Coordinates of C-alpha atoms in Angstrom, one line a residue:
M480 CA 110.4 37.1 50.0
T481 CA 111.7 37.5 46.5
A482 CA 111.1 33.8 45.8
T483 CA 107.4 33.8 46.6
A484 CA 106.6 36.8 44.5
P485 CA 106.8 35.2 41.1
A486 CA 104.6 32.4 42.4
M487 CA 102.0 34.9 43.4
A488 CA 102.4 36.6 40.1
Q489 CA 101.6 33.4 38.2
S490 CA 98.6 32.5 40.3
P491 CA 96.1 34.4 38.1
V492 CA 97.2 32.4 35.2
T493 CA 96.7 29.1 37.0
D494 CA 93.2 30.1 38.3
P495 CA 90.7 27.6 37.1
G496 CA 87.9 30.1 36.8
L497 CA 90.0 32.4 34.5
A498 CA 91.6 29.6 32.5
T499 CA 88.3 27.9 31.5
T500 CA 86.2 31.0 30.7
P501 CA 85.4 30.8 27.0
G502 CA 84.0 34.4 26.7
P503 CA 80.7 35.7 26.0
A504 CA 79.6 32.6 23.9
T505 CA 79.5 30.5 27.1
N506 CA 76.9 32.7 28.8
P507 CA 73.7 30.8 29.3
G508 CA 71.5 33.8 28.5
I509 CA 73.2 34.4 25.2
Q510 CA 72.9 30.7 24.1
A511 CA 69.0 30.6 24.6
A512 CA 68.4 33.6 22.3
P513 CA 68.8 31.9 18.9
Q514 CA 66.5 28.9 19.8
P515 CA 63.2 30.4 18.4
V516 CA 64.8 30.7 15.0
T517 CA 65.1 26.9 14.8
A518 CA 61.2 26.2 15.2
E519 CA 59.6 24.2 12.3
P520 CA 56.2 25.3 11.1
L521 CA 55.7 22.4 8.5
P522 CA 53.3 20.2 10.5
A523 CA 50.8 23.0 11.0
A524 CA 50.9 23.8 7.3
E525 CA 50.3 20.1 6.4
D526 CA 47.4 19.9 8.8
A527 CA 45.8 23.0 7.2
A528 CA 46.2 21.6 3.7
T529 CA 44.7 18.2 4.8
E530 CA 41.7 20.0 6.4
E531 CA 41.2 22.1 3.3
T532 CA 41.3 19.0 1.1
A533 CA 38.8 17.2 3.3
I534 CA 36.4 20.2 3.2
E535 CA 36.6 20.3 -0.6
E536 CA 35.8 16.5 -0.8
D537 CA 32.8 16.9 1.5
A538 CA 31.6 19.8 -0.6
A539 CA 31.9 17.9 -3.8
M540 CA 30.2 14.8 -2.2
A541 CA 27.4 17.0 -0.9
A542 CA 27.0 18.5 -4.4
T543 CA 26.5 15.1 -5.9
L544 CA 24.0 13.8 -3.4
P545 CA 20.3 14.6 -3.8
H546 CA 19.0 17.0 -1.1
D547 CA 15.4 16.0 -1.7
L548 CA 14.6 12.4 -0.7
S549 CA 10.9 12.7 -1.1
P550 CA 9.2 10.4 -3.7
I551 CA 9.2 13.3 -6.3
G552 CA 12.7 14.3 -5.5
M553 CA 13.9 10.7 -5.9
F554 CA 12.0 10.4 -9.2
M555 CA 13.7 13.5 -10.6
A556 CA 17.1 12.2 -9.5
A557 CA 16.6 8.7 -10.9
D558 CA 18.2 7.2 -14.0
I559 CA 16.3 7.6 -17.3
V560 CA 15.4 3.9 -17.3
V561 CA 14.1 4.0 -13.7
K562 CA 12.1 7.1 -14.6
A563 CA 10.5 5.3 -17.6
V564 CA 9.6 2.3 -15.3
M565 CA 8.1 4.6 -12.7
T566 CA 6.1 6.6 -15.3
G567 CA 4.7 3.4 -16.9
L568 CA 3.7 2.0 -13.5
A569 CA 2.0 5.3 -12.6
L570 CA 0.1 5.2 -15.9
A571 CA -0.9 1.7 -15.1
S572 CA -2.2 2.7 -11.7
I573 CA -4.2 5.5 -13.3
A574 CA -5.7 3.0 -15.8
T575 CA -6.6 0.7 -13.0
W576 CA -8.6 3.3 -11.1
T577 CA -10.2 4.5 -14.4
V578 CA -11.4 1.0 -15.2
W579 CA -12.7 0.6 -11.7
L580 CA -14.7 3.8 -11.9
V581 CA -16.2 3.2 -15.4
K582 CA -16.9 -0.6 -14.9
S583 CA -18.4 0.0 -11.5
L584 CA -21.0 2.4 -12.9
E585 CA -21.6 0.1 -15.9
L586 CA -22.0 -3.0 -13.8
A587 CA -24.3 -1.3 -11.4
A588 CA -26.6 0.0 -14.1
A589 CA -26.5 -3.3 -16.0
R590 CA -27.4 -5.4 -13.0
R591 CA -30.1 -3.0 -11.9
R592 CA -31.7 -3.1 -15.4
V593 CA -31.5 -6.9 -15.8
R594 CA -33.1 -7.4 -12.4
R595 CA -36.0 -5.1 -13.2
D596 CA -36.5 -6.9 -16.6
L597 CA -36.2 -10.3 -14.9
A598 CA -39.0 -9.4 -12.5
M599 CA -41.2 -8.3 -15.4
L600 CA -40.5 -11.5 -17.3
D601 CA -41.4 -13.6 -14.2
E602 CA -44.7 -11.8 -14.0
A603 CA -45.6 -12.2 -17.7
R604 CA -47.9 -15.0 -18.8
S605 CA -47.1 -15.0 -22.5
L606 CA -44.5 -13.7 -25.0
A607 CA -46.9 -11.0 -26.1
E608 CA -47.3 -9.8 -22.5
A609 CA -43.6 -9.7 -22.1
V610 CA -43.3 -7.6 -25.3
T611 CA -45.9 -5.2 -23.9
G612 CA -44.0 -4.9 -20.6
M613 CA -40.7 -4.1 -22.3
D614 CA -42.2 -1.5 -24.7
G615 CA -39.4 0.8 -25.8
Q616 CA -36.8 -0.6 -23.5
R617 CA -33.2 -1.5 -24.3
G618 CA -30.7 -4.0 -22.9
P619 CA -29.9 -7.7 -23.0
A620 CA -33.3 -8.8 -21.6
A621 CA -35.1 -6.8 -24.3
A622 CA -32.8 -8.3 -26.9
L623 CA -33.7 -11.8 -25.6
V624 CA -37.4 -11.1 -26.0
R625 CA -36.8 -9.6 -29.4
A626 CA -34.9 -12.7 -30.6
A627 CA -37.7 -15.0 -29.4
V628 CA -40.3 -12.9 -31.2
A629 CA -38.2 -12.9 -34.4
E630 CA -37.7 -16.7 -34.4
T631 CA -41.4 -17.3 -33.8
R632 CA -42.3 -15.0 -36.6
I633 CA -39.9 -16.7 -39.0
T634 CA -41.4 -20.1 -38.0
R635 CA -44.9 -18.8 -38.6
E636 CA -43.9 -17.6 -42.0
V637 CA -42.3 -20.9 -42.9
T638 CA -45.2 -23.0 -41.8
A639 CA -47.7 -20.6 -43.5
G640 CA -49.3 -19.8 -40.2
R641 CA -50.0 -23.4 -39.2
P642 CA -48.8 -24.6 -35.8
P643 CA -45.7 -26.7 -36.0
A644 CA -46.1 -30.4 -35.7
S645 CA -43.7 -30.3 -32.7
G646 CA -42.6 -27.3 -30.6
A647 CA -39.2 -28.9 -30.0
G648 CA -37.7 -27.4 -33.1
L649 CA -38.9 -23.9 -32.3
E650 CA -37.7 -24.2 -28.7
S651 CA -34.3 -25.4 -29.9
R652 CA -33.9 -22.5 -32.3
V653 CA -35.0 -19.9 -29.7
A654 CA -32.6 -21.4 -27.2
S655 CA -29.8 -21.1 -29.7
R656 CA -30.6 -17.4 -30.3
L657 CA -30.8 -16.7 -26.6
A658 CA -27.5 -18.4 -25.8
R659 CA -25.7 -16.2 -28.4
I660 CA -27.2 -13.1 -26.9
E661 CA -26.1 -14.2 -23.4
A662 CA -22.6 -14.8 -24.6
R663 CA -22.4 -11.4 -26.4
A664 CA -23.8 -9.5 -23.3
G665 CA -21.2 -11.3 -21.1
R666 CA -18.4 -10.3 -23.4
M667 CA -19.6 -6.7 -23.5
I668 CA -19.8 -6.4 -19.8
A669 CA -16.3 -7.9 -19.3
R670 CA -14.6 -5.5 -21.6
G671 CA -11.8 -3.6 -19.9
T672 CA -11.2 -6.1 -17.1
G673 CA -8.4 -7.8 -19.0
I674 CA -6.1 -4.9 -18.5
L675 CA -6.6 -5.3 -14.7
A676 CA -5.3 -8.9 -14.9
T677 CA -2.4 -7.8 -17.0
I678 CA -1.4 -5.0 -14.6
G679 CA -1.9 -7.2 -11.6
S680 CA 0.4 -9.9 -13.0
T681 CA 3.1 -7.8 -14.6
A682 CA 3.5 -4.6 -12.5
P683 CA 5.5 -6.2 -9.7
F684 CA 8.0 -7.6 -12.2
V685 CA 8.3 -4.3 -14.1
G686 CA 9.0 -2.5 -10.7
L687 CA 11.5 -5.2 -9.9
F688 CA 13.3 -4.5 -13.2
G689 CA 13.5 -0.9 -12.3
T690 CA 14.9 -1.8 -8.9
V691 CA 17.6 -4.1 -10.3
W692 CA 18.6 -1.4 -12.8
G693 CA 18.8 1.2 -10.1
I694 CA 20.8 -1.0 -7.8
M695 CA 23.2 -1.8 -10.7
N696 CA 23.7 1.9 -11.2
S697 CA 24.4 2.3 -7.5
F698 CA 27.1 -0.3 -7.6
I699 CA 28.6 1.4 -10.6
G700 CA 28.6 4.7 -8.6
I701 CA 30.4 3.0 -5.7
S702 CA 33.1 1.7 -8.1
E703 CA 33.6 5.1 -9.7
S704 CA 33.7 7.1 -6.4
Q705 CA 35.8 4.3 -4.7
T706 CA 33.9 4.7 -1.5
T707 CA 31.4 2.7 0.4
N708 CA 30.0 5.6 2.3
L709 CA 26.3 5.1 3.0
A710 CA 25.6 8.7 2.1
V711 CA 26.7 7.9 -1.5
V712 CA 25.1 4.5 -1.8
A713 CA 21.7 5.1 0.0
P714 CA 20.1 7.6 -2.5
G715 CA 20.5 5.3 -5.5
I716 CA 19.2 2.3 -3.6
A717 CA 16.2 4.3 -2.3
E718 CA 15.4 5.4 -5.9
A719 CA 15.6 1.8 -7.0
L720 CA 13.3 0.6 -4.2
L721 CA 10.8 3.3 -5.1
A722 CA 10.2 1.6 -8.5
T723 CA 9.2 -1.7 -6.6
A724 CA 6.9 0.3 -4.3
I725 CA 5.2 1.9 -7.2
G726 CA 4.8 -1.5 -8.9
L727 CA 3.1 -2.9 -5.8
V728 CA 0.9 0.2 -5.6
A729 CA -0.2 -0.5 -9.2
A730 CA -0.5 -4.3 -8.9
I731 CA -2.3 -4.8 -5.6
P732 CA -5.4 -2.7 -6.3
A733 CA -5.6 -4.2 -9.8
V734 CA -5.8 -7.7 -8.5
I735 CA -8.4 -6.8 -5.9
I736 CA -10.5 -4.9 -8.3
Y737 CA -10.3 -7.7 -10.9
N738 CA -11.5 -10.2 -8.4
I739 CA -14.4 -8.0 -7.4
F740 CA -15.4 -7.5 -11.0
A741 CA -15.0 -11.2 -11.7
R742 CA -17.5 -12.0 -9.0
A743 CA -19.9 -9.2 -10.1
I744 CA -19.8 -10.3 -13.8
T745 CA -20.4 -13.9 -12.8
G746 CA -23.5 -12.7 -10.9
Y747 CA -24.6 -10.7 -13.9
R748 CA -24.3 -13.6 -16.2
A749 CA -26.3 -15.7 -13.9
E750 CA -29.1 -13.1 -14.0
L751 CA -28.9 -13.0 -17.8
A752 CA -29.3 -16.8 -17.8
D753 CA -32.4 -16.4 -15.6
A754 CA -33.8 -13.9 -18.0
S755 CA -33.1 -16.2 -21.0
A756 CA -34.7 -19.1 -19.1
A757 CA -37.8 -16.9 -18.5
V758 CA -38.1 -16.1 -22.2
A759 CA -37.8 -19.8 -23.1
R760 CA -40.5 -20.6 -20.7
L761 CA -42.8 -18.0 -22.3
V762 CA -42.2 -19.5 -25.7
S763 CA -42.9 -23.0 -24.4
R764 CA -46.0 -21.8 -22.7
D765 CA -47.3 -20.3 -26.0
L766 CA -46.7 -23.6 -27.7
D767 CA -48.6 -25.4 -25.1
R768 CA -51.6 -23.2 -25.8
G769 CA -51.6 -24.6 -29.3
G770 CA -50.1 -21.8 -31.4
I771 CA -47.7 -18.9 -31.7
A772 CA -49.0 -15.4 -31.0
V773 CA -48.3 -12.8 -33.7
V774 CA -46.3 -10.0 -32.2
P775 CA -45.4 -6.8 -34.2
A776 CA -41.6 -6.5 -34.7
Q777 CA -41.6 -2.8 -33.9
T778 CA -43.1 -3.2 -30.4
I779 CA -39.7 -3.7 -28.6
G780 CA -37.1 -1.0 -28.7
G781 CA -33.9 -1.9 -30.6

């Protein structure tokens, strides 16, 4: 009995549960408490900073882009050289339509007048009758009759009132005067049409110059911004292409109007040639009658 008592007294020391107990630090509940203190908030802060930077870049980009992409808005946002090209082309277009309006009215009035005078000359039987029919009138046809009267008067004065030995000389001199009047009237009616030819042939190239300049500036902007975003590139290219569009708007009507006027002026010159031939026939008819009628110089309006 006494031998087993010490063994029982030592059994608590040799108990595995008591020998391996480290104390309160080994409690699972106590070990989980300090874990929230070790959480790292750095990734969230970095995401917020990145998002803020992206918002600032978008705002800066939006501030540099034109909000109005209408033709007027693109014109106001364009480079000074492109603006100058667009302004010149717009003025050229205005000049085209101004010439169209003025020359249309002038040509219509001139053709109407020469047709009326031509009808009167065809009905006349002598130069004196033609002078009477054009009493007080103005225009190329009246100038033709006046030139024929002036030449016949000079011829009568030179020959001292005697009929010329041959009417060929008088007819040649009258024809020379009439040809000069025809040429002068043709030049007068064609005034202003040259600008149409100039605008029609040069406006597309002027617009192309503005386009090239604008696209060059767009590529420079791409290089400076170091981005190929279409939102950055598109406005500059659109402004550049607007210059070409305005050039075509100025050139196409100019070419069409010039061709219309060219045909109308050709017809007018043909009618002037008919009037000149009618006056020459009246002079020849008077010569065949054996003399030159005396016509007062003040009968026809100047």
